[in-house]
Amino acid sequence: MKLSKPKYIFVTGGVASSLGKGIISASIARLLQARGYSVTIQKLDPYINVDPGTLNPYEHGECYVTEDGAETDLDLGHYERFTNQPTSKANNVTTGKIYKSVIEKERKGEYLGKTVQVIPHITDEIKRRIYAMAEEDVDVVITEIGGTVGDIESQPFLEAVRQISLEVGRENSLFIHVTLVPFLRGSDEHKSKPTQHSVKELQGMGINPNLIVLRCDEPLEPSIFQKISMFCNVKPDCVIENITLPCLYEAPLMLEQSHFSSVVCRELGIDAPAPKLTEWEHMVERIKHADRRVTIGLVGKYVQLHDAYLSVAEALR
């Protein structure tokens, strides 16, 4: 099954970092694959380091190395494990890479004496990297934007994807915003206000999210979905619950219980068959009902932080 034009899905985050945007991106990729479509995922990181190879794992987590030797973000490991497809240096773009490329072009005189600016030169370079992913002859390009909406570092990336959405058409682009819904023990209730503020921040940049994914530790009451749908201007079934799970690989199955991929396909105008998830369901069942235990020692330098050796841990798992 082949789409006539590639579709673009952009995943942003709000309220707090480390909400699992990478897992959401990998999950929707897995679900679209299960519907018969080819998918690629790209991570945009707003830090100025050219790659995470020089970053302290205690601050950033694992430095994931791809088949072509690129040192990349740990989310690329999730992408590979969920989609069973190798990634490369093209799948991870940082602010450092973008500025380095633009400055090298400026030094060569490629801008013909023009004043080099964030808009259009930096944003155009970001757009070029995203459009290049569609040249791999895929149906859907999923782009995850690191950091949190409101961070000054991520503004050029958000402006670039806003422009892409305008260029390819609303029918070929989709914005998924992942936010946190905190639970206050004192009043014994969930709070939707942080999500509302986060969405307003995004709307102030010209981006209206089509879907909002709510990260929470406990099931949300119906009033939260109604509030967020009403005040964030999204359809009621486009507000999706994302409860913290003991097993990462349950995420696509849990999201599909809320018809996640059906809503994504509907909003993108894709007439897709139901996902075939039998093999994935069997894998999750094997993980959850393993009846033998093996103890393995891991020798490393950054062992206090689980994420520093995430791929090793997941490979053993």
Tab-separated table of N, CA, C and O in Angstrom, residues 7 19 26 28 46 98 118 133 137 207 221 244 247 262 269 301 315 317:
chain	number	residue	atom	x	y	z
A	7	LYS	N	3.160	11.880	4.092
A	7	LYS	CA	2.510	12.599	5.175
A	7	LYS	C	3.560	12.931	6.236
A	7	LYS	O	4.522	12.176	6.435
A	19	LEU	N	8.790	13.204	28.952
A	19	LEU	CA	7.429	12.673	29.058
A	19	LEU	C	7.203	11.454	28.162
A	19	LEU	O	6.126	10.878	28.183
A	26	ALA	N	7.684	6.429	18.386
A	26	ALA	CA	7.952	5.046	17.994
A	26	ALA	C	6.666	4.226	17.945
A	26	ALA	O	6.496	3.360	17.073
A	28	ILE	N	3.478	5.304	17.311
A	28	ILE	CA	2.657	5.601	16.131
A	28	ILE	C	3.327	5.049	14.877
A	28	ILE	O	2.648	4.584	13.954
A	46	PRO	N	17.428	20.429	20.286
A	46	PRO	CA	17.735	21.865	20.277
A	46	PRO	C	19.077	22.272	20.881
A	46	PRO	O	19.416	23.439	20.841
A	98	ILE	N	22.946	22.097	12.485
A	98	ILE	CA	22.316	23.077	11.590
A	98	ILE	C	23.194	24.316	11.448
A	98	ILE	O	23.507	24.756	10.332
A	118	VAL	N	18.437	33.716	11.250
A	118	VAL	CA	17.724	32.520	11.720
A	118	VAL	C	16.597	32.190	10.746
A	118	VAL	O	16.393	31.034	10.368
A	133	MET	N	14.160	13.294	4.476
A	133	MET	CA	13.683	12.010	4.975
A	133	MET	C	12.603	11.428	4.066
A	133	MET	O	12.478	10.209	3.926
A	137	ASP	N	11.562	7.395	0.036
A	137	ASP	CA	10.401	6.696	-0.525
A	137	ASP	C	9.563	6.045	0.576
A	137	ASP	O	9.286	4.849	0.555
A	207	ILE	N	1.012	27.220	15.638
A	207	ILE	CA	0.794	25.777	15.514
A	207	ILE	C	-0.407	25.368	16.358
A	207	ILE	O	-0.448	25.619	17.568
A	221	GLU	N	-9.978	11.218	34.889
A	221	GLU	CA	-11.436	11.288	34.924
A	221	GLU	C	-11.958	11.964	33.650
A	221	GLU	O	-11.251	12.762	33.029
A	244	THR	N	1.609	5.794	32.548
A	244	THR	CA	2.925	5.196	32.746
A	244	THR	C	2.788	3.676	32.861
A	244	THR	O	1.969	3.175	33.630
A	247	CYS	N	6.020	-1.809	31.261
A	247	CYS	CA	6.721	-2.339	30.079
A	247	CYS	C	6.517	-1.379	28.909
A	247	CYS	O	5.378	-1.143	28.483
A	262	SER	N	-6.163	5.141	14.519
A	262	SER	CA	-7.365	5.413	13.721
A	262	SER	C	-7.606	6.916	13.613
A	262	SER	O	-7.931	7.436	12.541
A	269	GLY	N	-6.336	11.910	6.505
A	269	GLY	CA	-7.068	11.508	5.312
A	269	GLY	C	-6.586	10.196	4.724
A	269	GLY	O	-6.647	9.983	3.512
A	301	LYS	N	30.722	2.737	33.486
A	301	LYS	CA	31.205	3.943	34.178
A	301	LYS	C	30.061	4.751	34.785
A	301	LYS	O	30.240	5.454	35.766
A	315	ALA	N	18.416	-4.626	25.070
A	315	ALA	CA	18.863	-5.774	24.283
A	315	ALA	C	18.834	-7.051	25.138
A	315	ALA	O	18.399	-8.113	24.688
A	317	ARG	N	16.945	-7.485	27.763
A	317	ARG	CA	15.549	-7.755	28.033
A	317	ARG	C	14.923	-8.505	26.866
A	317	ARG	O	14.169	-9.447	27.016
